[in-house]
mmCIF file of C-alpha atoms in Angstrom:
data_model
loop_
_atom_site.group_PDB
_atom_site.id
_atom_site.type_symbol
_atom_site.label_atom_id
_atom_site.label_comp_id
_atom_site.label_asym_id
_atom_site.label_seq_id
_atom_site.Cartn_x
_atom_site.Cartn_y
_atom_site.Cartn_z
ATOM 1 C CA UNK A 135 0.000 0.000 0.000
ATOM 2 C CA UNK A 136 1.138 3.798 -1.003
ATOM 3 C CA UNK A 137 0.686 6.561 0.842
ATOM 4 C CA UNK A 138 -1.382 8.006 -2.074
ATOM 5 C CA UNK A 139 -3.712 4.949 -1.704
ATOM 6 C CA UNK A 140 -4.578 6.525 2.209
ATOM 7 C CA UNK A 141 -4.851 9.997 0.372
ATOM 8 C CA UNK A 142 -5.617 12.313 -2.627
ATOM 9 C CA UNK A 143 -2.844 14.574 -2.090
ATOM 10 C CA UNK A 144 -0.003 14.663 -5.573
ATOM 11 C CA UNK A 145 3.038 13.977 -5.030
ATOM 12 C CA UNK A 146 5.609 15.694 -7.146
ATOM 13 C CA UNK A 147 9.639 14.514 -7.038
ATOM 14 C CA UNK A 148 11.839 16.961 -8.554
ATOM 15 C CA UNK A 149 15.638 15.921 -9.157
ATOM 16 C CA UNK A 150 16.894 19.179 -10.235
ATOM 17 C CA UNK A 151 15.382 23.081 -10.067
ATOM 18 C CA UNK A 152 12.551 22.023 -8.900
ATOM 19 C CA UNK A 153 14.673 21.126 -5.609
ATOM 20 C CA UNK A 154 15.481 24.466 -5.326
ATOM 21 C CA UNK A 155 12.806 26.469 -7.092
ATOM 22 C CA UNK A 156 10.141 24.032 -7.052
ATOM 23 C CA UNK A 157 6.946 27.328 -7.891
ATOM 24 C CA UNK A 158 3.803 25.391 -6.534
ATOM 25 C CA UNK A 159 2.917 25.416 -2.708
ATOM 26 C CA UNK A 160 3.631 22.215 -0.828
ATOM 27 C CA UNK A 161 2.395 20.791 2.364
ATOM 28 C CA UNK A 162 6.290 18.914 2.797
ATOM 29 C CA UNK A 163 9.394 17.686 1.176
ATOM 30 C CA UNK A 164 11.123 14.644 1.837
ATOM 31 C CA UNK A 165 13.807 13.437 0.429
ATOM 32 C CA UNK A 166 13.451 10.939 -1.678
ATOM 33 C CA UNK A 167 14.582 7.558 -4.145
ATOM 34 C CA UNK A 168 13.427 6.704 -7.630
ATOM 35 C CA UNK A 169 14.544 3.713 -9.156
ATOM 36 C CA UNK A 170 15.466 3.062 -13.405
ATOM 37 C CA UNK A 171 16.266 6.886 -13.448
ATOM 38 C CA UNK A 172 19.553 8.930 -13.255
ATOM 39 C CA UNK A 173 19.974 12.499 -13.102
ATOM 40 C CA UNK A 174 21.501 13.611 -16.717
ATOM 41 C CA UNK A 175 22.172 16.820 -17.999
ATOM 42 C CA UNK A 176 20.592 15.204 -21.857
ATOM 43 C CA UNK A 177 18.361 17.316 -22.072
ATOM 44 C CA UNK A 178 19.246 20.863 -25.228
ATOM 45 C CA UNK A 179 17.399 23.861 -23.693
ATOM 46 C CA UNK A 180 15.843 26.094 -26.557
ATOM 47 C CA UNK A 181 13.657 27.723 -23.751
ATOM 48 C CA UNK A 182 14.540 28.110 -20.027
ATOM 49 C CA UNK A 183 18.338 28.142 -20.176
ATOM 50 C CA UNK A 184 18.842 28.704 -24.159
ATOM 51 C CA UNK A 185 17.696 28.887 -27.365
ATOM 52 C CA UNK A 186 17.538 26.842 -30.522
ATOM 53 C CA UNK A 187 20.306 29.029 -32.555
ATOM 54 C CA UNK A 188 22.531 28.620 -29.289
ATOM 55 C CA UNK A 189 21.012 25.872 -26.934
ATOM 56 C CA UNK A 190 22.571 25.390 -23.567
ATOM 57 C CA UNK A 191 21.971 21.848 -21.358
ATOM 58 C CA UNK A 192 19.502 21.340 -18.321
ATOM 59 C CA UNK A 193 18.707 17.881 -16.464
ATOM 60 C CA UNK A 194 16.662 15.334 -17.146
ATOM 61 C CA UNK A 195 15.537 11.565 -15.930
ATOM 62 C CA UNK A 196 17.406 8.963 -18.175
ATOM 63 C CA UNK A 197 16.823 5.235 -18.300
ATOM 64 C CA UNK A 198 19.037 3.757 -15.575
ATOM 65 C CA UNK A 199 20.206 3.559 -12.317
ATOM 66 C CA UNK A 200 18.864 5.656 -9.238
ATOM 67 C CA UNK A 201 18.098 9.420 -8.979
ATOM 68 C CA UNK A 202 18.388 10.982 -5.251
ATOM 69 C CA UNK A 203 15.980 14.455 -4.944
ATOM 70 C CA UNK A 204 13.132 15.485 -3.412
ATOM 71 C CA UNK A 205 9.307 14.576 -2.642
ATOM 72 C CA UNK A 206 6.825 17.247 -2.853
ATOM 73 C CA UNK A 207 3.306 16.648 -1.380
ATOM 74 C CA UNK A 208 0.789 18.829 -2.565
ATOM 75 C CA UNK A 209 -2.666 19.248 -1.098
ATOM 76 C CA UNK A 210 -5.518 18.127 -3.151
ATOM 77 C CA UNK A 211 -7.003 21.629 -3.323
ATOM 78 C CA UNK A 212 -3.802 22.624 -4.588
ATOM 79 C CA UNK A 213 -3.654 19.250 -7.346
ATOM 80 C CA UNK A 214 -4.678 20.529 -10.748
ATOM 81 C CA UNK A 215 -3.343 23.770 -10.452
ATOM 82 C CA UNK A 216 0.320 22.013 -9.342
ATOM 83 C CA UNK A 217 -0.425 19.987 -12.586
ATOM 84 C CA UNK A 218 -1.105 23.283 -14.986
ATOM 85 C CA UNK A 219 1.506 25.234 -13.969
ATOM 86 C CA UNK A 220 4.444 21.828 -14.454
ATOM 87 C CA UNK A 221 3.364 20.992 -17.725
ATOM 88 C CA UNK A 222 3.514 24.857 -18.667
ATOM 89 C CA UNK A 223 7.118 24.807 -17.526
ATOM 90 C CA UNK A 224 8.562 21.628 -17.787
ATOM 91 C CA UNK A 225 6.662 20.798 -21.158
ATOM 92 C CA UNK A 226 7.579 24.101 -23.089
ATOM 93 C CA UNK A 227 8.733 21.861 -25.847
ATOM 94 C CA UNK A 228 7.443 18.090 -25.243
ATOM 95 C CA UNK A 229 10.952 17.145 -24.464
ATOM 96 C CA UNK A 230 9.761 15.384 -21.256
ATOM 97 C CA UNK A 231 6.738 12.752 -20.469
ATOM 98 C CA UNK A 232 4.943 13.117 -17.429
ATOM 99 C CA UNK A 233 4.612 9.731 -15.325
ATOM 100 C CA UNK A 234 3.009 8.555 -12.457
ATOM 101 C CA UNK A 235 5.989 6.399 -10.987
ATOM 102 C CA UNK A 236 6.724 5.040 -7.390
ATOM 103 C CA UNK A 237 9.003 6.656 -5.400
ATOM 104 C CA UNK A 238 10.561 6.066 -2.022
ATOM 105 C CA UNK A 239 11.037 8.547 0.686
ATOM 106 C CA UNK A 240 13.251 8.551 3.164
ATOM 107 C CA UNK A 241 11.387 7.746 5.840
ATOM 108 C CA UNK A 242 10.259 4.490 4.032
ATOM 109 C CA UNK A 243 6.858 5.966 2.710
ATOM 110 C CA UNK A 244 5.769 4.814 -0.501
ATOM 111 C CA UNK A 245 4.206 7.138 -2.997
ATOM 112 C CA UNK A 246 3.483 7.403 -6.523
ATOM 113 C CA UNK A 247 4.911 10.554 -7.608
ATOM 114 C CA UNK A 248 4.522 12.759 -10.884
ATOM 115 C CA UNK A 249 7.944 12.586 -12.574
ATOM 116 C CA UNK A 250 9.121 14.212 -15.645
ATOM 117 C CA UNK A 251 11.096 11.983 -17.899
ATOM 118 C CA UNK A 252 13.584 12.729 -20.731
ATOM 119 C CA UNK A 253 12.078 11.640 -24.073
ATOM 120 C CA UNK A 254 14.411 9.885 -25.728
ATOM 121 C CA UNK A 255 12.898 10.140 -29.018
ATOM 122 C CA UNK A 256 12.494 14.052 -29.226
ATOM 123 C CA UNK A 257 15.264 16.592 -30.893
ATOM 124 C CA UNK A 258 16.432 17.919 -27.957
ATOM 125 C CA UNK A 259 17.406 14.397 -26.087
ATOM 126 C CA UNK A 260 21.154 14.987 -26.076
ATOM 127 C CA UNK A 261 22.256 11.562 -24.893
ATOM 128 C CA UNK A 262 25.125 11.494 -23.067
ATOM 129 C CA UNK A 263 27.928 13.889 -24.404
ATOM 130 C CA UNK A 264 31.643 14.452 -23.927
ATOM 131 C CA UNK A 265 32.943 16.931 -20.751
ATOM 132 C CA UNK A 266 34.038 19.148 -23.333
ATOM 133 C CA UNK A 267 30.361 19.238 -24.680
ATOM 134 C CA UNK A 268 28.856 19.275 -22.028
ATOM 135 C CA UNK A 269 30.853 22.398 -20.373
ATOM 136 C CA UNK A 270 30.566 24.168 -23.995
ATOM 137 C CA UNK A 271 26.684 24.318 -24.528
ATOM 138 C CA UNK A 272 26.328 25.001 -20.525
ATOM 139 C CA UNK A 273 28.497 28.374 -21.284
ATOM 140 C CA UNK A 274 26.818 29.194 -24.071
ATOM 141 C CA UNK A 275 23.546 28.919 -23.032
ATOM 142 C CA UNK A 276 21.384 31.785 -21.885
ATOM 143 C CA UNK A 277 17.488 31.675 -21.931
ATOM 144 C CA UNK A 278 14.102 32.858 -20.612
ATOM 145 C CA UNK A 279 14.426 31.396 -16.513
ATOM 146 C CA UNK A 280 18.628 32.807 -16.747
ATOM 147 C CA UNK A 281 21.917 31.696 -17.785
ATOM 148 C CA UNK A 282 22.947 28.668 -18.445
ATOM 149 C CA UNK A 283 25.816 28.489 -15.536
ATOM 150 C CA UNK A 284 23.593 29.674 -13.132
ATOM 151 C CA UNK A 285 21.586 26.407 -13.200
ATOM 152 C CA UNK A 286 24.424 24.205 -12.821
ATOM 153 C CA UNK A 287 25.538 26.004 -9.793
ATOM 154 C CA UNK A 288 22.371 26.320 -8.271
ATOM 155 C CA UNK A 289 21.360 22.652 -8.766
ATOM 156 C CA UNK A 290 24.798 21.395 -7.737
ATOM 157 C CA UNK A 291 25.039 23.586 -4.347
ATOM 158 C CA UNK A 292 21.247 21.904 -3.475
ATOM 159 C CA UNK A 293 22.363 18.722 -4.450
ATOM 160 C CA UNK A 294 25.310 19.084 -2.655
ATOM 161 C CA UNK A 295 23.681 20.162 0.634
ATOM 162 C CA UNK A 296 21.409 17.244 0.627
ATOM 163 C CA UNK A 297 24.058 14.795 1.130
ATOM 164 C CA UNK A 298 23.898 14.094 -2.948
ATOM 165 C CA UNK A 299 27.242 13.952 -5.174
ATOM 166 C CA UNK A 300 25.949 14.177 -8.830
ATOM 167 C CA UNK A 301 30.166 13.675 -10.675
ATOM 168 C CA UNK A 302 29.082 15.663 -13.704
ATOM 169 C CA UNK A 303 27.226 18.588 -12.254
ATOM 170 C CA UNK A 304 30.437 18.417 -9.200
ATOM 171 C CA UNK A 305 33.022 18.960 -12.223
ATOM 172 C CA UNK A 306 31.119 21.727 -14.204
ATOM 173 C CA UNK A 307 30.409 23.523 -11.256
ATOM 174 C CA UNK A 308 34.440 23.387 -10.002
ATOM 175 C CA UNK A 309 35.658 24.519 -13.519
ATOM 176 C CA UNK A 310 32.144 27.478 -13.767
ATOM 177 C CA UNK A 311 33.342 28.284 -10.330
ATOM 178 C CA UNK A 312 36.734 27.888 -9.894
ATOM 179 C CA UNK A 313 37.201 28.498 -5.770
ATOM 180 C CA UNK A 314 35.094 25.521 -4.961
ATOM 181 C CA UNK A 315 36.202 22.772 -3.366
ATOM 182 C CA UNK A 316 37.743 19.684 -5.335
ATOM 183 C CA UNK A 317 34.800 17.272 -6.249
ATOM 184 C CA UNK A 318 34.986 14.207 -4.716
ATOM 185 C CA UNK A 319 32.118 12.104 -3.342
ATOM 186 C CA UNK A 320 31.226 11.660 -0.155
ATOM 187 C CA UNK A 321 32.714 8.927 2.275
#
């Protein structure tokens, strides 16, 4: 049994600016654990953080592995409007499908969440690229929610202070940022 099953609340995870700028009012946020996904900067941004003539990179949920974030449970008078205002920004282009997947919190919970997924099939599903790449398009990129650079440093700081080591976003953000500390992941 889910915690959803006991309730009609929405759970929403987010694995990148939603951790930090999620937009919608929430009741909590836990962390949380979804399984067959990994954080991936494979997404080209030709809206929020570039454009199509110059795209720049943001994250999404690739096939694979784990992704480490964050839980958002949303009241159900709260619901639809949660659901409006996430497909307005994460589905700008249709580069992501919404889900209903489960998701474990930390504090063992289990919830059926609504996830956004990379679509591997659309133009802007970048796959996995080279460091050089990678750190390229993230320079370049500049679009309507900021730069490019920004992102990566936000996302990696709030990753960081949740206990998570993401290598990728740890080695963009040490050469966009050059006093931080080494990445390394944790003990």
């Amino acid at each position: 049994m889910t915690a959803n099953a006991a309730s009609d609340d929405l759970w929403v995870f987010g694995y990148g600016s939603l951790i930090w700028r999620p937009g919608f009012a929430f009741e909590e946020s836990v962390a949380a654990r979804l399984n067959g996904y990994h954080r991936s900067l494979c997404v080209f941004s030709h809206v929020h953080r570039g454009t199509p003539e110059r795209p720049g990179l943001v994250l999404g949920l690739d096939r694979g592995g784990i992704c480490r974030g964050l839980a958002f449970r949303v009241a159900p008078p709260h619901a639809a409007g949660t659901i409006a205002y996430l497909r307005e920004r994460e589905q700008a282009t249709s580069v992501y499908l919404e889900r209903h997947l489960p998701v474990r919190l930390e504090d063992g919970r289990r919830i059926r969440a609504l996830v956004y997924v990379a679509d591997r099939k659309h133009l802007q599903y970048a796959g996995r690229l080279p460091a050089e790449e990678l750190l390229k398009l993230v320079r370049q990129g500049r679009g309507s929610s900021g730069e490019n650079p920004d992102y990566v440093l936000r996302t990696h700081d709030h990753l960081r202070k949740m206990g998570i080591f993401d290598p990728v976003l740890s080695h963009l953000a040490h050469v966009l940022a050059p006093g931080l500390p080494e990445p390394r992941p944790p003990l």
